[in-house]
Tab-separated table of C-alpha atoms and ligand atoms in Angstrom:
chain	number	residue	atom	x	y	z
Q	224	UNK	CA	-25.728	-11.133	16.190
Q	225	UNK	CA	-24.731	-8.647	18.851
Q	226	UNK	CA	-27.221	-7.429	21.847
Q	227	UNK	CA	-24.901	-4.391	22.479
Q	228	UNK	CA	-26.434	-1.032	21.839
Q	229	UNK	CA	-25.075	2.043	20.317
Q	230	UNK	CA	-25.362	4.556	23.422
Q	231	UNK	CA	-27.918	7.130	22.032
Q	232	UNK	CA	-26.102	10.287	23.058
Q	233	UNK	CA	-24.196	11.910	21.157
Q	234	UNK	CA	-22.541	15.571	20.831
Q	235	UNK	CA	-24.860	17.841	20.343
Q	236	UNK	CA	-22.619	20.061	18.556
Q	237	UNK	CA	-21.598	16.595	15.499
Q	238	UNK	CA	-21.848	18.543	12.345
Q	239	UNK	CA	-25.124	18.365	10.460
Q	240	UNK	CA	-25.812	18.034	7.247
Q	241	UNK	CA	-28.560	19.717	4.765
Q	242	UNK	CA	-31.627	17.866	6.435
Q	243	UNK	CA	-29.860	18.353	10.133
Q	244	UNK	CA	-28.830	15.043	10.561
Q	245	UNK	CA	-25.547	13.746	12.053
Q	246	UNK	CA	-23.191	10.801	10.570
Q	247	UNK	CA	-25.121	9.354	13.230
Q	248	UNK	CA	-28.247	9.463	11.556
Q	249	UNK	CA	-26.856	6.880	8.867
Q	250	UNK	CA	-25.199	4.359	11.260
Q	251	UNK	CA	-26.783	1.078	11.722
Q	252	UNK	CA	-26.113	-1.765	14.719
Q	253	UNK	CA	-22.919	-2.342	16.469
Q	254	UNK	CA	-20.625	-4.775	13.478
Q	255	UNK	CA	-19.918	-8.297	14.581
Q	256	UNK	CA	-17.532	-8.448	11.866
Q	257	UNK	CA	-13.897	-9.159	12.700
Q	258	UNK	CA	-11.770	-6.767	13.929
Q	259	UNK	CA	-9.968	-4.730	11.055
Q	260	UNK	CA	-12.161	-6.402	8.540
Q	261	UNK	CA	-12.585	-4.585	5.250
Q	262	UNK	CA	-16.266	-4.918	5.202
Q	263	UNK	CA	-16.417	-2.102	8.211
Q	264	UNK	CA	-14.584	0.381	6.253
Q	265	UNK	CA	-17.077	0.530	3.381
Q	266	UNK	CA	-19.931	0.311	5.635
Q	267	UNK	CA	-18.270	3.556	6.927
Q	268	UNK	CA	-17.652	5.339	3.140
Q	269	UNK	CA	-21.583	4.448	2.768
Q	270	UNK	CA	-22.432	5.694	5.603
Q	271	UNK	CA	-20.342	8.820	4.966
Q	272	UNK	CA	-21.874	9.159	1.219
Q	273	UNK	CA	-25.148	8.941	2.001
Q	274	UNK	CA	-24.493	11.421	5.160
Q	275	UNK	CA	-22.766	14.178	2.852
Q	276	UNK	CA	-25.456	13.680	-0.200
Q	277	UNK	CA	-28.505	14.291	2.515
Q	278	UNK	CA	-30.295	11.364	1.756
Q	279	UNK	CA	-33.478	10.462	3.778
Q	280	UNK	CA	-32.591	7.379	5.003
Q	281	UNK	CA	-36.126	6.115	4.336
Q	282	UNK	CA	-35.681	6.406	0.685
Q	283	UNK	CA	-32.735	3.902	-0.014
Q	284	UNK	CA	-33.640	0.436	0.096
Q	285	UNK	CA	-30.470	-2.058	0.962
Q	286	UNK	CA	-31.035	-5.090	-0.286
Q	287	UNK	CA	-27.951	-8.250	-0.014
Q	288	UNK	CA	-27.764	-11.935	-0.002
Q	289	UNK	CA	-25.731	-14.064	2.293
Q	290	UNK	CA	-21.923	-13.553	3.938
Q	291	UNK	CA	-20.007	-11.315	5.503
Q	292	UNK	CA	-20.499	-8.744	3.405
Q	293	UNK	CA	-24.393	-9.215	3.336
Q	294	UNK	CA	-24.657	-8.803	6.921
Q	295	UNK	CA	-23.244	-5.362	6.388
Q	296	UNK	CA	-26.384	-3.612	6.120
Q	297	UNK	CA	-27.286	-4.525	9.389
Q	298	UNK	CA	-24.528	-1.874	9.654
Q	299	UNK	CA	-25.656	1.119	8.087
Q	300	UNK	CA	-28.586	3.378	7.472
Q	301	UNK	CA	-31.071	1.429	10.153
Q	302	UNK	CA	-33.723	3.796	9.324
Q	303	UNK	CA	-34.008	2.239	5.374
Q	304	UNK	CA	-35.966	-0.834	4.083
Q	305	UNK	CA	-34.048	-3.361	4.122
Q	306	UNK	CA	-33.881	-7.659	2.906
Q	307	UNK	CA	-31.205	-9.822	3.541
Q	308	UNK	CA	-32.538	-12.478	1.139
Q	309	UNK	CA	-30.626	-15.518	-0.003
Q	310	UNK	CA	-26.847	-16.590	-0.865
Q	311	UNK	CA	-26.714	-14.986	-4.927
Q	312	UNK	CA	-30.282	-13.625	-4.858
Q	313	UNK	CA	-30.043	-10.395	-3.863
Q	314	UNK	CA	-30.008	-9.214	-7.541
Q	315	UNK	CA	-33.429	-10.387	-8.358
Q	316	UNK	CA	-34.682	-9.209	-5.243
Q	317	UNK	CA	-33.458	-5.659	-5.843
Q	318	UNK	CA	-35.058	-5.691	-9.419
Q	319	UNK	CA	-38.094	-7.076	-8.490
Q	320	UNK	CA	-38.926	-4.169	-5.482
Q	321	UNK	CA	-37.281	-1.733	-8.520
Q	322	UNK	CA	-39.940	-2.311	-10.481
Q	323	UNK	CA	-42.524	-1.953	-7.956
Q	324	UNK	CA	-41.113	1.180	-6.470
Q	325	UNK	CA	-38.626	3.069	-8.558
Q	326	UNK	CA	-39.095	6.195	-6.290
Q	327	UNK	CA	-36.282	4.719	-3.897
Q	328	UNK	CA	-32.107	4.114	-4.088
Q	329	UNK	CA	-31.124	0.735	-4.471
Q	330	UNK	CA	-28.288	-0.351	-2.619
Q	331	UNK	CA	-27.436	-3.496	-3.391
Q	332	UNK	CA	-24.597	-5.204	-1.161
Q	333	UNK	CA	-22.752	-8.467	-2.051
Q	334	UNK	CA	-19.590	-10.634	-1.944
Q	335	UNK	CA	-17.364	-12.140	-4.293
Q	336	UNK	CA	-18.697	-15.340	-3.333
Q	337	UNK	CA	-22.412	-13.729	-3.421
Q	338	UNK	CA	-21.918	-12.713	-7.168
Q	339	UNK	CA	-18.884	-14.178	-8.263
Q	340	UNK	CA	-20.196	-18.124	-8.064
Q	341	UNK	CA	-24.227	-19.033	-7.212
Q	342	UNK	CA	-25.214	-15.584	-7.959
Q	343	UNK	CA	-23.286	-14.632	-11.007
Q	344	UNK	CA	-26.118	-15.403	-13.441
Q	345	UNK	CA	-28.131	-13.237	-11.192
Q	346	UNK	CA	-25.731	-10.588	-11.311
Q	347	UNK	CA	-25.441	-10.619	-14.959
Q	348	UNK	CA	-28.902	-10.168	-16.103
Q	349	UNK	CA	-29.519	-7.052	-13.209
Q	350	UNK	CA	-26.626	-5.446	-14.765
Q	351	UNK	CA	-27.621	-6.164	-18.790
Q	352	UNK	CA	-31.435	-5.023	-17.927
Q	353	UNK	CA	-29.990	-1.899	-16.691
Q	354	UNK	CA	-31.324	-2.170	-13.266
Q	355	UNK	CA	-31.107	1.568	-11.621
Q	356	UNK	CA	-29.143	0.648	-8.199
Q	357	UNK	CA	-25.805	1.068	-7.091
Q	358	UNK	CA	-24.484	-2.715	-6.958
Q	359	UNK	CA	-21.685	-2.978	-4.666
Q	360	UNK	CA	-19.060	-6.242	-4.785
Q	361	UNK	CA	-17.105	-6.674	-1.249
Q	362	UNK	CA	-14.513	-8.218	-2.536
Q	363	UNK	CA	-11.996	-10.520	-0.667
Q	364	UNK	CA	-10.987	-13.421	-3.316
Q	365	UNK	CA	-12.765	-15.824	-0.693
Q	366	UNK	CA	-15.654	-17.293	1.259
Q	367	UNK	CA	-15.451	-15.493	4.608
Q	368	UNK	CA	-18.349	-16.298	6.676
Q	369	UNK	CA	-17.737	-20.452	5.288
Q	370	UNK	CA	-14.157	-20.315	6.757
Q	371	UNK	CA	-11.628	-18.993	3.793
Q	372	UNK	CA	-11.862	-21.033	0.578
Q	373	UNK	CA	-11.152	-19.662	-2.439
Q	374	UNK	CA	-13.583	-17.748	-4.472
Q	375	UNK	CA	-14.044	-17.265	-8.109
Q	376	UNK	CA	-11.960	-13.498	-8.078
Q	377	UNK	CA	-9.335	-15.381	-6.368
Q	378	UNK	CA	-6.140	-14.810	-8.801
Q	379	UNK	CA	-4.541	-17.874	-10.216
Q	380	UNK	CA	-1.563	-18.441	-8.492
Q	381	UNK	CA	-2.273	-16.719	-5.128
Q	382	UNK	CA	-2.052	-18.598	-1.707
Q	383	UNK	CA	-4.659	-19.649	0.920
Q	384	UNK	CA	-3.684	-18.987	4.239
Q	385	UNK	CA	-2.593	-22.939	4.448
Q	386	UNK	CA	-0.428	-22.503	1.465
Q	387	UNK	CA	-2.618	-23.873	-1.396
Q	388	UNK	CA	-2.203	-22.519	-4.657
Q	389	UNK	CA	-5.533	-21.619	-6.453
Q	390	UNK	CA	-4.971	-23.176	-9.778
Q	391	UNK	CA	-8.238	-21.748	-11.229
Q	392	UNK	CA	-8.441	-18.785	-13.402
Q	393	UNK	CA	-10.450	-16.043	-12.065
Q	394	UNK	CA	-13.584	-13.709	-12.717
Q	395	UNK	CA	-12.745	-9.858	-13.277
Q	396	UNK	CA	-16.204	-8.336	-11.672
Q	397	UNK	CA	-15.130	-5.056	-13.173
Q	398	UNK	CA	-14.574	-7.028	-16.480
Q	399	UNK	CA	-17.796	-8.600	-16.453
Q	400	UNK	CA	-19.792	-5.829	-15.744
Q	401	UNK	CA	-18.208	-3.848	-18.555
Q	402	UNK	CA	-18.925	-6.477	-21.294
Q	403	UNK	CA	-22.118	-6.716	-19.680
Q	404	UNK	CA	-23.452	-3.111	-20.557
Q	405	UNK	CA	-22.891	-1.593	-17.141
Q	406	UNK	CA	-22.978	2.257	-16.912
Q	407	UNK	CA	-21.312	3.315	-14.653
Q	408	UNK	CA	-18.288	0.888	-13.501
Q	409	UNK	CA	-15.495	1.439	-10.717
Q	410	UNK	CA	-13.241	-0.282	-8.821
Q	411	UNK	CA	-11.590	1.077	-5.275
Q	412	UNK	CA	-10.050	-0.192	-2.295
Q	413	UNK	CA	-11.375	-0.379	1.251
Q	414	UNK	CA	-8.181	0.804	2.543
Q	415	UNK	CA	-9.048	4.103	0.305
Q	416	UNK	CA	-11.634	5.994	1.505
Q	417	UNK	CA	-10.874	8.819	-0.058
Q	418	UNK	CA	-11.347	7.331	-3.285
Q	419	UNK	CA	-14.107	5.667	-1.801
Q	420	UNK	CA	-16.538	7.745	-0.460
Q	421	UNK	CA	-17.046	9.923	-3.759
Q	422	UNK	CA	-17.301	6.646	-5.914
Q	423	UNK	CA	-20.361	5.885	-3.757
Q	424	UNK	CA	-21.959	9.161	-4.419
Q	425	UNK	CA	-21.576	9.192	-7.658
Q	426	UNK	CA	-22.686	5.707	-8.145
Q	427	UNK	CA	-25.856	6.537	-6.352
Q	428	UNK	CA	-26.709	9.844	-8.639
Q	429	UNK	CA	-26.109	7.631	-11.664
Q	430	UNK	CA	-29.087	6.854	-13.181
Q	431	UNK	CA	-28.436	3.420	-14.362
Q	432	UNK	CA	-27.081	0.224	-13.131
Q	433	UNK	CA	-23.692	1.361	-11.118
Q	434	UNK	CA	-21.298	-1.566	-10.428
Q	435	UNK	CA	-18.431	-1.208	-7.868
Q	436	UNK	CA	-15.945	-3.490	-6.834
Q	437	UNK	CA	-14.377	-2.906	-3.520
Q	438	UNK	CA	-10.761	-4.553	-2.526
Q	439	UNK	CA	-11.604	-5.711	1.177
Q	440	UNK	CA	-9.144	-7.312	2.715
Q	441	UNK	CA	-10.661	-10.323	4.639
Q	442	UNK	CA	-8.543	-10.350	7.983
Q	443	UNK	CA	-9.172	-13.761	9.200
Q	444	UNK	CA	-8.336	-16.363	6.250
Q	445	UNK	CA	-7.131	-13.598	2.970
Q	446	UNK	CA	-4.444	-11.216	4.260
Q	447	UNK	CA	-0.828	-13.074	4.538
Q	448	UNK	CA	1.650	-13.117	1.651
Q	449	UNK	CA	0.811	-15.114	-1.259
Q	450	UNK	CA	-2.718	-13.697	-1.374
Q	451	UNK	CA	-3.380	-10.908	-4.298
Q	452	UNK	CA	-6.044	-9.717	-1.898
Q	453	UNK	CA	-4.288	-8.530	1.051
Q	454	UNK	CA	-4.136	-4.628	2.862
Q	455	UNK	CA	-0.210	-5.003	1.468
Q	456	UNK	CA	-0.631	-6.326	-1.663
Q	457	UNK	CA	-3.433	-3.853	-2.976
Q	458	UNK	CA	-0.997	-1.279	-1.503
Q	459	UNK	CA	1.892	-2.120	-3.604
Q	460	UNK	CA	-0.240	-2.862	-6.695
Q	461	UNK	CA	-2.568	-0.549	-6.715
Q	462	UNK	CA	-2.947	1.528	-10.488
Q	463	UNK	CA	-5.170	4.516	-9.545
Q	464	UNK	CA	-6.479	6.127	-13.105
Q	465	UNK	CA	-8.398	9.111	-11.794
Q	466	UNK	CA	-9.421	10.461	-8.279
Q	467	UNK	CA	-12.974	11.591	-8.353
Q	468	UNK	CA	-14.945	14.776	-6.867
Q	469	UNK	CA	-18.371	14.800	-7.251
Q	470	UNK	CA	-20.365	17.719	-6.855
Q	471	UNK	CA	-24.259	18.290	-6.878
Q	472	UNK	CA	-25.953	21.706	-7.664
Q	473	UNK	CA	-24.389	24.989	-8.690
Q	474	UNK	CA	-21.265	23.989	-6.198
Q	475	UNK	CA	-18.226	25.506	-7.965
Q	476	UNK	CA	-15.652	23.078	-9.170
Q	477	UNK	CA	-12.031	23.634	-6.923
Q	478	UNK	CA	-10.469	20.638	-8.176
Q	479	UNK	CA	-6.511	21.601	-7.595
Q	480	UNK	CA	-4.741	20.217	-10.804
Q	481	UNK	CA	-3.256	21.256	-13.362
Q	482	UNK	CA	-5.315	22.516	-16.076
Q	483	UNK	CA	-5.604	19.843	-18.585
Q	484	UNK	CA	-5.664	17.277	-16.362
Q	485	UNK	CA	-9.196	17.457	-15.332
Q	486	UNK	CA	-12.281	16.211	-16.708
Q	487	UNK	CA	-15.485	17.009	-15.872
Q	488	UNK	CA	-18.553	14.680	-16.611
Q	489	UNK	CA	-22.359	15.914	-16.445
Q	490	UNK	CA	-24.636	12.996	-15.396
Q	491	UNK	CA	-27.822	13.290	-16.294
Q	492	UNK	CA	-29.268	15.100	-13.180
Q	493	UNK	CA	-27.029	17.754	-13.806
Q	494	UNK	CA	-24.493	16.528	-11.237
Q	495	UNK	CA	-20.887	17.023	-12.258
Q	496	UNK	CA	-18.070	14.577	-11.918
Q	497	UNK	CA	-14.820	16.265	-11.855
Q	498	UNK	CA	-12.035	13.754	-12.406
Q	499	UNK	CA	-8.349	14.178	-11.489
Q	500	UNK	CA	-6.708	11.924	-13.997
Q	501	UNK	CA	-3.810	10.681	-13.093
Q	502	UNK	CA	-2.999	7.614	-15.713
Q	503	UNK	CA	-2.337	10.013	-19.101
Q	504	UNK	CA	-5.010	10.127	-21.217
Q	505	UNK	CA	-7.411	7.275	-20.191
Q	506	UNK	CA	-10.921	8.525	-21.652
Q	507	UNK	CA	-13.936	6.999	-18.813
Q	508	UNK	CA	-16.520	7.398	-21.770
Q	509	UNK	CA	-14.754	4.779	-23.748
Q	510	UNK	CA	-15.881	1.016	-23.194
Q	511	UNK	CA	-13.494	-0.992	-24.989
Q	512	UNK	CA	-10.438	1.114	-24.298
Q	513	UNK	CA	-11.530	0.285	-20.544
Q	514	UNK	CA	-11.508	-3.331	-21.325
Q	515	UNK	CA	-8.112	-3.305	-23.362
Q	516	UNK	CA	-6.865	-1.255	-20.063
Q	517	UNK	CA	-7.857	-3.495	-17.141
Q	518	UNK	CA	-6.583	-6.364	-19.342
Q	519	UNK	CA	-2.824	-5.134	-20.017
Q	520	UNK	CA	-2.337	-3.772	-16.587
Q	521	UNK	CA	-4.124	-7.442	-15.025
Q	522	UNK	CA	-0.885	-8.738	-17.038
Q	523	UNK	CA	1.197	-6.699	-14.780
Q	524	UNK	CA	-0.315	-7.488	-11.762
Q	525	UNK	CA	-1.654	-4.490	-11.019
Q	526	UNK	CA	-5.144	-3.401	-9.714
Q	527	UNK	CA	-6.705	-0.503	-11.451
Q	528	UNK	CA	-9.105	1.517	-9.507
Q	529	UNK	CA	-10.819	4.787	-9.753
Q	530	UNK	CA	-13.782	5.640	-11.948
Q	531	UNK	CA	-13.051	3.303	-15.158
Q	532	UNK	CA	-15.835	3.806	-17.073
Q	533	UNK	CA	-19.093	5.988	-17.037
Q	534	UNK	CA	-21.929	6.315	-19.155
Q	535	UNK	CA	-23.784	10.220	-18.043
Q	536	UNK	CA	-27.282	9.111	-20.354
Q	537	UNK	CA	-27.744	5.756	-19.081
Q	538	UNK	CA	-30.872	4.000	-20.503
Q	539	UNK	CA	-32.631	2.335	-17.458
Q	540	UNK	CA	-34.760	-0.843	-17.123
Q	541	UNK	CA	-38.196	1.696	-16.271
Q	542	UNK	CA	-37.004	3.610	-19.369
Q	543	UNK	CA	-36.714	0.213	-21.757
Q	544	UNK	CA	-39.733	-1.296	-20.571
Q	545	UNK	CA	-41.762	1.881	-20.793
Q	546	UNK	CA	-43.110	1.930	-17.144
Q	547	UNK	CA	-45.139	4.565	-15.462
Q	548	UNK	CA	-43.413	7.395	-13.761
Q	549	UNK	CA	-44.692	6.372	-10.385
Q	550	UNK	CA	-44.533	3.793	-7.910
Q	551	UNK	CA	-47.178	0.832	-8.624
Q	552	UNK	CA	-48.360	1.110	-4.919
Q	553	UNK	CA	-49.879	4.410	-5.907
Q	554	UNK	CA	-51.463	3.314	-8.448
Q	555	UNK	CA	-55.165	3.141	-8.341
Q	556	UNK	CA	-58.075	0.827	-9.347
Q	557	UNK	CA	-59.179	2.428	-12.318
Q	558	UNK	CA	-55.363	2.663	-13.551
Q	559	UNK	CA	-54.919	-0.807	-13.410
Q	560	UNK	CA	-58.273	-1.652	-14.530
Q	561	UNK	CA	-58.957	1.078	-17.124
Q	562	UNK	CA	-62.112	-1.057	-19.233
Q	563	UNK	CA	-63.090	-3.012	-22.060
Q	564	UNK	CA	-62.883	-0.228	-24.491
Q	565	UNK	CA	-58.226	0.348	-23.133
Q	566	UNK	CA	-58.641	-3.704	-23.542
Q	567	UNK	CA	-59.762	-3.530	-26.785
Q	568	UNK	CA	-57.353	-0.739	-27.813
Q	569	UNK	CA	-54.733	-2.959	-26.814
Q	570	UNK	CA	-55.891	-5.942	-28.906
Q	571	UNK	CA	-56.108	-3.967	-31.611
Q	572	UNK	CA	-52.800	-2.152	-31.637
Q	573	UNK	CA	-51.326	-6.005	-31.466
Q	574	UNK	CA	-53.273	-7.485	-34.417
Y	206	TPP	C1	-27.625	-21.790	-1.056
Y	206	TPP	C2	-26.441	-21.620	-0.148
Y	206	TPP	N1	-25.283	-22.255	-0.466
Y	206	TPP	C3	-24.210	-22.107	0.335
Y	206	TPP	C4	-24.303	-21.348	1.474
Y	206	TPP	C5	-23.087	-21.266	2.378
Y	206	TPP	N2	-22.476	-19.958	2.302
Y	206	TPP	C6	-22.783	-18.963	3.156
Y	206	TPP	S1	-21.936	-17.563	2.885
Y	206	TPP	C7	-21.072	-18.298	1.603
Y	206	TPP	C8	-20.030	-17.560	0.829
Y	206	TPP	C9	-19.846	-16.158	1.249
Y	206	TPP	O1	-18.799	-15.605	0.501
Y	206	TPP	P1	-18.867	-14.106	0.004
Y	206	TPP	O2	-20.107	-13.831	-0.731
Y	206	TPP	O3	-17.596	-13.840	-0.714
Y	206	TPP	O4	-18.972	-13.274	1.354
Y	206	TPP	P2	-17.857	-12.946	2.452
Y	206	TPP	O5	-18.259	-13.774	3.635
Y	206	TPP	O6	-16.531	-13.321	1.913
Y	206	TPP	O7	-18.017	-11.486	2.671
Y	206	TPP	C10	-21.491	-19.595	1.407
Y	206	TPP	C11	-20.936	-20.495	0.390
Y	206	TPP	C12	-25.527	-20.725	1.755
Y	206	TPP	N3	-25.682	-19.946	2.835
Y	206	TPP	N4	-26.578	-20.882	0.943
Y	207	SF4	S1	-14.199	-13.790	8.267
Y	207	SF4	FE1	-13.174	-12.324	6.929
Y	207	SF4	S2	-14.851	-11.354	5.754
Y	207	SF4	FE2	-15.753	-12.323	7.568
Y	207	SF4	S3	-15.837	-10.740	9.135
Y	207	SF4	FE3	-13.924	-11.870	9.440
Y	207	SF4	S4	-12.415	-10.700	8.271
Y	207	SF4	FE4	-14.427	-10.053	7.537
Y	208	MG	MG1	-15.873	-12.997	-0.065
């Protein structure tokens, strides 16, 4: 907890965006995180994503559970709802206030340790239901705020900062969220904002449940050699398949690449993803060749990032369970109590 506020001022000529707000405008309290800590740089790509998409801060909702990376919110966007709820809950949290309102963004903000151990049941079922959020995995292979042991994405074979060798196999979030009917998955690198940044924005115009896995280096216990996820050793390791633009409206497409080489993906609110591919002819639309993908270049060592798989007609959890269009609060008596003769109906239609 830090008592230090962010001086108000600011120049008044910081460029605005569509709504005339500043980056400023998306900023939350002063970080208490450690120096250089990854967690800071993807509070500042959300920050930036939700700046550039002109998003009314009071429509997101940020929702996390407990650690380092949970206290990010606290970060970012201090005009938004927000719950910091508890260690692995965050997903059933998020669904629960997505059911009640589904007029807002979910942001929902976790660590490996968050989703990867006590909360990886939780994050399975958000993900299989289909949950519309963007669900965002800081990942640093260990248990920051508890002092540096290992987590479950810790690699087999990599070293604590004392030297121990994790003899356990590891979870592959991006893996798991595949299999799990995710769609709309990605993996990036804190380090990377340029990847980043439009990975956020396109996760939040995704209609569907959006899983990204950030790379963020934890400074104080996960960053020497021996540790798979270290600033140098996503560096060296790093297997970029595409780098995204995403553009809303009638923007024209200026993607500089070779013709060929570009692929451009409508999501369902007409929003275009226009992908620089850079790994041959990986195909984002195709599940299983995603899967096979991760999986031989994991056997390498290497870290794929980039957009590595996306669904543009997701099927959401509103759209499987057949809700109403609008948020329950606005709901009124006589909708929710419609009469013995919409009772009856009911019965009926089930005998
Ligand atoms: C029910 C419960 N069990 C254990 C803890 C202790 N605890 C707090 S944070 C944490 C792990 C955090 O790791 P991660 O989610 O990876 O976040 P990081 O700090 O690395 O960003 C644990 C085990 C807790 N707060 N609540
Ligand atoms: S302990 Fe690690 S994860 Fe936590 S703030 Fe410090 S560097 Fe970041
Ligand atoms: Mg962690």
């Amino acid at each position: 907890m830090t008592y230090i506020a962010k001086p108000k001022f600011h120049h008044p000529a910081l460029p605005k965006n569509a709504l005339g707000y500043t980056h400023r405008d998306y900023e939350g309290k002063v970080s208490t995180l450690c120096a250089g800590c990854g967690h800071d740089s993807i509070t500042g790509a959300i920050v930036s994503a939700c700046f550039e998409l002109a998003i009314e801060p009071h429509r997101v909702a940020k929702i996390s559970g407990i650690g380092c990376s949970s206290k990010t919110p606290d970060y970012f966007l201090s005009q938004s709802h927000g719950f910091n709820s508890v260690h692995g809950r965050m997903p059933s949290v998020l669904t629960g206030a997505n059911i009640a309102n589904r007029a807002l963004i979910y942001l929902g903000v976790s660590g490996d340790g968050d989703s990867a151990s006590i909360g990886f049941g939780q994050f399975a079922h958000s993900i299989r239901r289909g949950v519309n959020m963007v669900y965002i995995v800081e990942n640093n292979g260990v248990y920051g705020l508890t002092k540096g042991q290992f987590s479950a994405t810790a690699d087999a074979g990599s070293k604590s900062k004392r030297g121990v060798v994790n003899t356990d196999s590891s979870i592959d979030m991006v893996q798991m969220a595949l299999q799990l009917g995710a769609t709309f998955v990605a993996r990036s690198f804190s380090g990377d904002k340029a990847q980043l940044v439009p990975i956020i924005k396109a996760a939040i115009e995704h209609e569907g449940a959006a899983f990204i896995d950030v790379i963020s280096p934890c400074v104080a216990f996960n960053n020497h050699a021996g540790s798979t996820k270290s600033f140098d050793h996503v560096r060296e390791h790093n297997e970029a398949v595409n780098r995204l633009d995403f553009i809303t409206g009638q923007a024209p497409i200026t993607v500089e690449q070779e013709p060929g080489t570009v692929q451009i993906v409508e999501q369902h609110d007409g929003s275009r993803l226009a992908l620089r591919k850079l790994a041959g002819d990986y195909d984002i639309r195709d599940r299983m060749a995603a899967m096979n993908f991760l999986q031989e270049h994991a056997a390498k060592g290497q870290v794929v990032t980039g957009l590595i798989f996306v669904d543009p007609d997701p099927i959401d959890l509103h759209e499987r369970l057949n809700t109403v269009p609008q948020p329950l609060r606005s709901l009124s008596e006589k909708d929710l109590c419609p009469g013995a003769a919409a009772l009856e109906a009911i019965n009926s239609s089930l005998r």
